[in-house]
């Protein structure tokens, strides 16, 4: 049973690696950013509530993402494992997730910290060209990452759940390092 949380700055390659690994393991890749962008495209209630936050690089309110993660993890395909990408992004969300996983009997999760230096991630994001990938919004997302999300590295290290992978290498090398750390 594989339950993994991917941590790391925007542009570290979380999405790509999470998708590849989830494909290999045949488990769902759950990206809160993807779910929010899809909801924005469809202009659902969730999308409309989230769009100003997403487009300016701010975190959307906890309640919105917590509800969507809770709903998603209760789907039948999540019973066999999952990779969470983009959640949790702050300590309050991590505490929520811990409690949720216990409640739905899905504990035993491990956390992969995919690390890469600032100049590398900014360069990658600028060439990706998503709507929230303008220089100003990228800078804001990195600030939010440092302030809100980075503390989760210590949070999960303290709970002995943390694995670290070097994101500053080729996509293929990240994939094989990742395979190694999760099976060792
Ligand atoms: P990246 O990894 O490039 O930062 P994501 O696709 O993970 O991009 O997230 C895009 C945006 O979606 C974030 O900047 C934020 O506005 C919103 N978002 C995604 N996940 C969360 C979350 N767990 N809590 C709050 N906001 C979130």
Coordinates of N, CA and C and ligand atoms in Angstrom, one line a residue:
X1 N 0.8 -1.2 0.0 CA 0.0 0.0 0.0 C 0.9 1.2 0.0
X2 N 0.7 2.1 -1.0 CA 1.5 3.3 -1.1 C 0.7 4.5 -0.9
X3 N 1.0 5.3 0.2 CA 0.3 6.6 0.4 C 1.4 7.6 0.5
X4 N 1.5 8.5 -0.4 CA 2.6 9.5 -0.4 C 2.1 10.9 -0.5
X5 N 2.7 11.8 0.2 CA 2.5 13.2 0.1 C 3.7 13.8 -0.6
X6 N 3.6 14.6 -1.6 CA 4.7 15.3 -2.2 C 4.8 16.7 -1.7
X7 N 6.0 17.0 -1.2 CA 6.2 18.4 -0.7 C 7.3 19.0 -1.6
X8 N 7.4 20.3 -1.7 CA 8.5 20.9 -2.4 C 8.0 22.2 -3.0
X9 N 9.0 23.1 -3.4 CA 8.6 24.4 -3.9 C 7.9 24.2 -5.3
X10 N 7.1 25.2 -5.7 CA 6.5 25.2 -7.0 C 7.7 25.1 -8.0
X11 N 7.5 24.3 -9.0 CA 8.6 24.1 -10.0 C 9.6 23.0 -9.7
X12 N 9.5 22.4 -8.5 CA 10.4 21.3 -8.2 C 10.2 20.1 -9.0
X13 N 9.0 20.0 -9.7 CA 8.7 18.8 -10.5 C 7.8 17.8 -9.8
X14 N 7.1 18.3 -8.7 CA 6.1 17.5 -8.0 C 5.1 16.8 -8.9
X15 N 4.5 17.7 -9.7 CA 3.4 17.2 -10.6 C 3.8 16.1 -11.5
X16 N 4.9 16.4 -12.2 CA 5.4 15.4 -13.2 C 5.8 14.1 -12.5
X17 N 6.5 14.2 -11.5 CA 7.0 13.0 -10.8 C 5.8 12.2 -10.1
X18 N 4.9 13.0 -9.6 CA 3.8 12.3 -8.9 C 3.0 11.6 -9.9
X19 N 2.8 12.2 -11.1 CA 2.0 11.5 -12.1 C 2.7 10.3 -12.7
X20 N 4.0 10.4 -12.9 CA 4.7 9.2 -13.4 C 4.7 8.1 -12.4
X21 N 4.9 8.4 -11.1 CA 5.0 7.3 -10.1 C 3.6 6.7 -9.9
X22 N 2.5 7.6 -9.9 CA 1.2 7.1 -9.7 C 0.8 6.1 -10.8
X23 N 1.3 6.4 -12.1 CA 1.0 5.6 -13.2 C 1.7 4.2 -13.0
X24 N 3.0 4.2 -12.6 CA 3.7 3.0 -12.3 C 3.0 2.1 -11.2
X25 N 2.5 2.8 -10.2 CA 1.9 2.1 -9.1 C 0.4 1.8 -9.3
X26 N -0.1 2.4 -10.3 CA -1.6 2.3 -10.6 C -2.5 2.8 -9.4
X27 N -2.1 3.9 -8.9 CA -2.9 4.6 -7.9 C -3.2 6.0 -8.3
X28 N -4.2 6.6 -7.8 CA -4.6 8.0 -8.2 C -3.5 9.0 -7.8
X29 N -3.3 10.0 -8.7 CA -2.5 11.2 -8.5 C -3.5 12.3 -8.1
X30 N -3.5 12.7 -6.9 CA -4.4 13.7 -6.5 C -3.7 15.1 -6.3
X31 N -3.9 16.0 -7.3 CA -3.3 17.3 -7.3 C -4.4 18.3 -7.0
X32 N -4.2 19.0 -5.8 CA -5.2 20.0 -5.5 C -5.2 21.2 -6.5
X33 N -4.0 21.5 -6.9 CA -3.8 22.6 -7.9 C -4.6 22.2 -9.2
X34 N -4.5 21.0 -9.7 CA -5.2 20.5 -10.9 C -6.7 20.6 -10.7
X35 N -7.1 20.1 -9.5 CA -8.6 20.0 -9.3 C -9.1 21.5 -9.2
X36 N -8.3 22.4 -8.6 CA -8.8 23.8 -8.6 C -8.8 24.4 -10.0
X37 N -7.8 24.2 -10.8 CA -7.7 24.7 -12.1 C -8.9 24.2 -13.0
X38 N -9.2 22.9 -12.8 CA -10.3 22.3 -13.6 C -11.7 23.0 -13.1
X39 N -11.8 23.2 -11.8 CA -13.0 23.8 -11.3 C -13.1 25.2 -11.8
X40 N -12.0 25.9 -11.9 CA -12.0 27.3 -12.4 C -12.4 27.3 -13.9
X41 N -11.9 26.4 -14.6 CA -12.3 26.3 -16.0 C -13.8 26.1 -16.2
X42 N -14.3 25.2 -15.4 CA -15.7 24.9 -15.5 C -16.6 25.9 -14.7
X43 N -16.0 26.8 -14.0 CA -16.7 27.8 -13.3 C -17.7 27.2 -12.3
X44 N -17.3 26.2 -11.6 CA -18.1 25.6 -10.5 C -18.1 26.5 -9.3
X45 N -18.9 26.3 -8.3 CA -18.8 27.1 -7.1 C -17.4 27.1 -6.5
X46 N -16.8 25.9 -6.5 CA -15.4 25.8 -6.0 C -14.5 26.7 -6.8
X47 N -14.6 26.6 -8.1 CA -13.7 27.3 -9.0 C -13.9 28.8 -8.8
X48 N -15.1 29.3 -8.7 CA -15.4 30.7 -8.6 C -14.8 31.2 -7.2
X49 N -15.0 30.4 -6.2 CA -14.4 30.8 -4.9 C -12.9 30.8 -4.9
X50 N -12.3 29.9 -5.7 CA -10.8 29.8 -5.6 C -10.1 30.7 -6.5
X51 N -10.7 31.2 -7.6 CA -9.9 31.8 -8.7 C -9.0 33.0 -8.3
X52 N -9.6 33.9 -7.5 CA -8.7 35.1 -7.2 C -7.5 34.7 -6.4
X53 N -7.6 33.7 -5.5 CA -6.5 33.3 -4.8 C -5.4 32.6 -5.7
X54 N -5.9 31.7 -6.5 CA -5.0 30.9 -7.4 C -4.2 31.9 -8.3
X55 N -5.0 32.8 -8.9 CA -4.4 33.7 -9.9 C -3.4 34.7 -9.3
X56 N -3.5 34.9 -8.0 CA -2.5 35.9 -7.4 C -1.5 35.2 -6.6
X57 N -1.5 33.8 -6.6 CA -0.4 33.1 -5.9 C -0.6 32.9 -4.4
X58 N -1.8 33.2 -4.0 CA -2.2 33.1 -2.5 C -2.7 31.7 -2.3
X59 N -2.7 31.2 -1.1 CA -3.4 29.9 -0.8 C -4.9 30.1 -0.7
X60 N -5.6 29.2 -1.2 CA -7.1 29.3 -1.1 C -7.4 28.9 0.4
X61 N -8.5 29.3 0.9 CA -8.8 29.1 2.3 C -8.8 27.5 2.6
X62 N -8.4 27.2 3.8 CA -8.3 25.8 4.2 C -9.5 25.0 4.0
X63 N -10.7 25.6 4.4 CA -11.9 24.8 4.3 C -12.2 24.3 2.9
X64 N -11.9 25.1 1.9 CA -12.2 24.7 0.5 C -11.3 23.5 0.1
X65 N -10.0 23.6 0.4 CA -9.2 22.5 -0.1 C -9.4 21.2 0.9
X66 N -9.6 21.5 2.1 CA -9.8 20.4 3.0 C -11.1 19.6 2.6
X67 N -12.1 20.3 2.3 CA -13.4 19.6 1.8 C -13.1 18.8 0.6
X68 N -12.4 19.4 -0.4 CA -12.2 18.7 -1.6 C -11.3 17.4 -1.4
X69 N -10.3 17.5 -0.6 CA -9.4 16.4 -0.3 C -10.2 15.3 0.4
X70 N -11.0 15.7 1.4 CA -11.8 14.7 2.1 C -12.7 13.9 1.2
X71 N -13.4 14.7 0.3 CA -14.2 14.0 -0.7 C -13.5 13.1 -1.6
X72 N -12.3 13.5 -2.0 CA -11.5 12.7 -3.0 C -11.0 11.5 -2.4
X73 N -10.5 11.6 -1.1 CA -9.9 10.4 -0.5 C -11.0 9.3 -0.1
X74 N -12.2 9.8 -0.1 CA -13.3 8.8 0.2 C -13.8 8.0 -1.0
X75 N -13.3 8.4 -2.2 CA -13.6 7.7 -3.4 C -13.0 6.3 -3.4
X76 N -13.7 5.3 -4.0 CA -13.3 3.9 -3.9 C -11.8 3.7 -4.5
X77 N -11.4 4.5 -5.5 CA -10.1 4.3 -6.1 C -9.0 4.7 -5.1
X78 N -9.3 5.4 -4.1 CA -8.3 5.8 -3.1 C -8.0 4.8 -2.1
X79 N -8.8 3.7 -2.1 CA -8.6 2.7 -1.1 C -7.3 1.9 -1.3
X80 N -6.8 1.9 -2.5 CA -5.6 1.1 -2.8 C -4.3 2.0 -2.7
X81 N -4.4 3.2 -2.2 CA -3.2 4.1 -2.1 C -3.5 5.3 -3.0
X82 N -2.5 6.3 -2.8 CA -2.7 7.5 -3.5 C -1.4 8.3 -3.4
X83 N -1.3 9.3 -4.3 CA -0.2 10.3 -4.2 C -0.9 11.7 -4.1
X84 N -0.6 12.4 -3.0 CA -1.2 13.7 -2.8 C -0.1 14.7 -3.2
X85 N -0.5 15.6 -4.1 CA 0.4 16.6 -4.6 C -0.2 18.0 -4.5
X86 N 0.4 18.8 -3.6 CA -0.1 20.2 -3.4 C -0.9 20.3 -2.1
X87 N -1.0 19.2 -1.4 CA -1.8 19.2 -0.1 C -1.1 18.2 0.8
X88 N -0.8 18.5 2.1 CA -1.1 19.8 2.7 C 0.0 20.9 2.3
X89 N -0.4 22.1 2.5 CA 0.5 23.2 2.1 C 0.7 24.1 3.3
X90 N 0.2 23.8 4.5 CA 0.5 24.5 5.7 C 0.1 23.6 6.9
X91 N 0.6 24.1 8.1 CA 0.5 23.2 9.2 C -0.9 22.9 9.6
X92 N -1.8 23.8 9.5 CA -3.2 23.6 9.8 C -3.8 22.5 8.9
X93 N -3.4 22.5 7.6 CA -3.9 21.5 6.7 C -3.3 20.1 7.0
X94 N -2.0 20.1 7.5 CA -1.4 18.8 7.8 C -2.0 18.2 9.0
X95 N -2.4 19.1 10.0 CA -3.1 18.5 11.2 C -4.5 18.0 10.8
X96 N -5.1 18.7 9.9 CA -6.4 18.2 9.4 C -6.3 16.9 8.7
X97 N -5.2 16.7 7.9 CA -5.0 15.5 7.1 C -4.7 14.3 8.0
X98 N -3.9 14.6 9.1 CA -3.6 13.5 10.0 C -4.8 13.0 10.7
X99 N -5.7 13.9 11.1 CA -6.9 13.5 11.7 C -7.9 12.8 10.7
X100 N -7.9 13.3 9.5 CA -8.8 12.7 8.5 C -8.3 11.2 8.2
X101 N -7.0 11.1 8.0 CA -6.5 9.8 7.6 C -6.8 8.7 8.7
X102 N -6.7 9.2 9.9 CA -7.0 8.3 11.0 C -8.5 7.9 11.0
X103 N -9.3 8.9 10.8 CA -10.7 8.7 10.8 C -11.2 7.7 9.7
X104 N -10.6 7.8 8.5 CA -11.0 7.0 7.4 C -10.1 5.7 7.2
X105 N -9.3 5.5 8.2 CA -8.4 4.3 8.3 C -7.4 4.3 7.1
X106 N -6.8 5.4 6.8 CA -5.8 5.5 5.7 C -4.5 6.0 6.2
X107 N -4.1 5.7 7.4 CA -2.8 6.2 7.9 C -1.7 5.5 7.3
X108 N -0.4 5.8 7.8 CA 0.7 5.1 7.2 C 1.3 5.8 6.0
X109 N 1.0 7.1 5.9 CA 1.5 7.9 4.8 C 2.9 8.3 5.0
X110 N 3.7 8.4 3.9 CA 5.0 9.0 4.0 C 5.1 10.2 3.1
X111 N 6.1 11.0 3.4 CA 6.2 12.3 2.7 C 7.5 12.4 1.9
X112 N 7.4 12.8 0.7 CA 8.6 13.0 -0.1 C 8.8 14.5 -0.3
X113 N 10.0 14.9 0.2 CA 10.4 16.3 0.0 C 11.2 16.4 -1.3
X114 N 10.7 17.0 -2.3 CA 11.4 17.1 -3.6 C 12.0 18.5 -3.6
X115 N 13.3 18.6 -3.4 CA 13.9 19.8 -3.2 C 14.6 20.4 -4.4
X116 N 14.6 21.7 -4.6 CA 15.4 22.3 -5.7 C 15.6 23.8 -5.4
X117 N 16.7 24.3 -5.8 CA 17.0 25.7 -5.4 C 16.1 26.7 -6.1
X118 N 16.0 27.9 -5.5 CA 15.1 29.0 -6.1 C 15.3 29.3 -7.5
X119 N 16.6 29.5 -7.9 CA 16.9 30.0 -9.3 C 16.4 28.9 -10.3
X120 N 16.6 27.6 -9.9 CA 16.2 26.6 -10.8 C 14.7 26.5 -11.0
X121 N 13.9 26.6 -9.8 CA 12.5 26.5 -9.9 C 11.9 27.7 -10.7
X122 N 12.4 28.9 -10.5 CA 11.9 30.1 -11.2 C 12.1 30.0 -12.7
X123 N 13.3 29.5 -13.1 CA 13.6 29.3 -14.5 C 12.6 28.3 -15.1
X124 N 12.3 27.2 -14.4 CA 11.4 26.2 -14.9 C 10.0 26.7 -15.0
X125 N 9.6 27.5 -14.0 CA 8.2 28.0 -14.0 C 8.0 29.0 -15.2
X126 N 9.0 29.8 -15.4 CA 8.9 30.8 -16.4 C 8.8 30.2 -17.8
X127 N 9.4 29.1 -18.0 CA 9.2 28.4 -19.3 C 8.0 27.5 -19.4
X128 N 7.3 27.3 -18.3 CA 6.1 26.4 -18.3 C 4.9 27.2 -18.9
X129 N 4.8 28.5 -18.5 CA 3.8 29.3 -19.1 C 2.3 29.1 -18.7
X130 N 2.1 28.6 -17.5 CA 0.7 28.5 -17.0 C 0.2 29.9 -16.7
X131 N -1.1 30.1 -16.5 CA -1.7 31.4 -16.3 C -1.1 32.1 -15.0
X132 N -0.9 31.3 -14.0 CA -0.4 31.8 -12.7 C 1.2 31.7 -12.7
X133 N 1.8 31.6 -13.9 CA 3.3 31.6 -13.9 C 3.9 32.9 -14.4
X134 N 3.3 34.0 -14.1 CA 4.0 35.3 -14.4 C 5.0 35.5 -13.3
X135 N 6.0 36.3 -13.6 CA 7.1 36.5 -12.7 C 6.6 36.9 -11.3
X136 N 5.7 37.9 -11.3 CA 5.2 38.4 -10.0 C 4.5 37.3 -9.2
X137 N 3.6 36.6 -9.8 CA 2.9 35.6 -9.1 C 3.8 34.4 -8.7
X138 N 4.8 34.1 -9.5 CA 5.8 33.1 -9.1 C 6.5 33.5 -7.9
X139 N 6.9 34.8 -7.8 CA 7.6 35.3 -6.7 C 6.7 35.1 -5.4
X140 N 5.5 35.5 -5.6 CA 4.5 35.4 -4.4 C 4.4 33.9 -4.0
X141 N 4.2 33.0 -5.0 CA 4.1 31.6 -4.6 C 5.3 31.0 -3.9
X142 N 6.5 31.5 -4.3 CA 7.7 31.1 -3.5 C 7.7 31.6 -2.1
X143 N 7.3 32.9 -2.0 CA 7.2 33.5 -0.6 C 6.3 32.7 0.3
X144 N 5.1 32.4 -0.3 CA 4.1 31.6 0.4 C 4.6 30.2 0.8
X145 N 5.3 29.7 -0.2 CA 5.9 28.3 0.1 C 6.9 28.4 1.3
X146 N 7.8 29.4 1.2 CA 8.8 29.5 2.3 C 8.1 29.7 3.7
X147 N 7.1 30.6 3.7 CA 6.5 30.9 5.0 C 5.5 29.9 5.5
X148 N 4.7 29.3 4.6 CA 3.7 28.4 5.1 C 4.0 26.9 4.9
X149 N 4.6 26.6 3.8 CA 4.7 25.1 3.4 C 6.0 24.5 3.9
X150 N 7.1 25.3 3.8 CA 8.4 24.8 4.2 C 8.4 24.2 5.7
X151 N 7.7 24.9 6.6 CA 7.7 24.3 8.0 C 7.2 22.9 8.1
X152 N 6.5 22.4 7.0 CA 6.0 21.0 7.0 C 7.2 20.0 6.9
X153 N 8.3 20.5 6.4 CA 9.5 19.6 6.3 C 9.8 19.1 7.8
X154 N 10.0 20.1 8.7 CA 10.3 19.8 10.1 C 9.1 19.0 10.7
X155 N 7.9 19.4 10.4 CA 6.7 18.8 11.0 C 6.7 17.3 10.7
X156 N 7.0 16.9 9.4 CA 7.0 15.5 9.0 C 8.3 14.8 9.4
X157 N 9.4 15.5 9.5 CA 10.7 14.9 10.0 C 10.5 14.5 11.4
X158 N 9.9 15.4 12.2 CA 9.6 15.1 13.6 C 8.8 13.8 13.8
X159 N 7.9 13.6 12.8 CA 7.0 12.4 12.9 C 7.6 11.2 12.2
X160 N 8.9 11.3 11.8 CA 9.6 10.3 11.1 C 8.9 9.8 9.8
X161 N 8.3 10.7 9.1 CA 7.6 10.3 7.9 C 8.4 10.9 6.6
X162 N 9.5 11.6 6.9 CA 10.1 12.4 5.7 C 11.1 11.6 5.0
X163 N 11.0 11.6 3.6 CA 12.0 11.1 2.7 C 12.4 12.3 1.8
X164 N 13.7 12.4 1.5 CA 14.1 13.6 0.7 C 14.7 13.1 -0.7
X165 N 14.3 13.8 -1.7 CA 14.8 13.5 -3.1 C 15.3 14.8 -3.7
X166 N 16.4 14.7 -4.4 CA 17.0 15.9 -5.0 C 16.3 16.1 -6.4
X167 N 15.6 17.3 -6.4 CA 14.8 17.6 -7.6 C 15.6 18.3 -8.7
X168 N 16.9 18.6 -8.3 CA 17.7 19.4 -9.2 C 18.6 18.4 -10.1
X169 N 18.0 17.5 -10.8 CA 18.6 16.6 -11.7 C 17.6 16.2 -12.8
X170 N 18.0 15.5 -13.8 CA 17.1 15.2 -14.9 C 15.9 14.5 -14.4
X171 N 14.8 14.6 -15.2 CA 13.5 14.0 -14.8 C 13.7 12.5 -14.6
X172 N 14.5 11.8 -15.4 CA 14.7 10.4 -15.3 C 15.4 10.1 -14.0
X173 N 16.4 10.9 -13.7 CA 17.2 10.6 -12.4 C 16.4 10.9 -11.2
X174 N 15.5 11.9 -11.2 CA 14.6 12.1 -10.1 C 13.7 10.9 -9.9
X175 N 13.1 10.4 -11.1 CA 12.2 9.2 -11.0 C 12.9 8.0 -10.4
X176 N 14.2 7.8 -10.8 CA 14.8 6.6 -10.2 C 15.2 6.8 -8.7
X177 N 15.7 8.0 -8.4 CA 15.9 8.2 -7.0 C 14.7 8.1 -6.1
X178 N 13.6 8.5 -6.7 CA 12.3 8.4 -6.0 C 11.9 7.0 -5.8
X179 N 12.0 6.2 -6.8 CA 11.7 4.7 -6.8 C 12.5 4.1 -5.7
X180 N 13.8 4.5 -5.6 CA 14.7 3.9 -4.6 C 14.3 4.3 -3.2
X181 N 14.0 5.6 -2.9 CA 13.7 6.0 -1.6 C 12.4 5.4 -1.1
X182 N 11.5 5.2 -1.9 CA 10.2 4.7 -1.4 C 10.2 3.2 -1.3
X183 N 11.1 2.5 -1.9 CA 11.2 1.0 -1.7 C 12.2 0.6 -0.6
X184 N 13.1 1.6 -0.2 CA 14.1 1.2 0.8 C 13.6 1.3 2.2
Ligands
LIG1 P1 2.6 24.8 -7.9 O1 3.1 23.5 -7.4 O2 3.2 25.2 -9.2 O3 2.7 25.9 -6.9 P2 -0.2 23.9 -7.7 O4 -0.8 23.4 -8.9 O5 0.2 22.9 -6.7 O6 1.1 24.7 -8.2 O7 -1.1 25.0 -7.0 C1 -1.6 26.1 -7.7 C2 -2.3 27.0 -6.8 O8 -3.5 26.3 -6.3 C3 -1.6 27.5 -5.5 O9 -0.8 28.6 -5.8 C4 -2.8 27.9 -4.6 O10 -3.4 29.1 -5.0 C5 -3.8 26.8 -4.9 N1 -3.7 25.6 -4.0 C6 -3.3 24.3 -4.4 N2 -3.3 23.5 -3.3 C7 -3.6 24.3 -2.3 C8 -3.7 24.0 -0.9 N3 -3.4 22.8 -0.3 N4 -4.0 25.0 0.0 C9 -4.3 26.3 -0.5 N5 -4.2 26.6 -1.8 C10 -3.9 25.6 -2.7

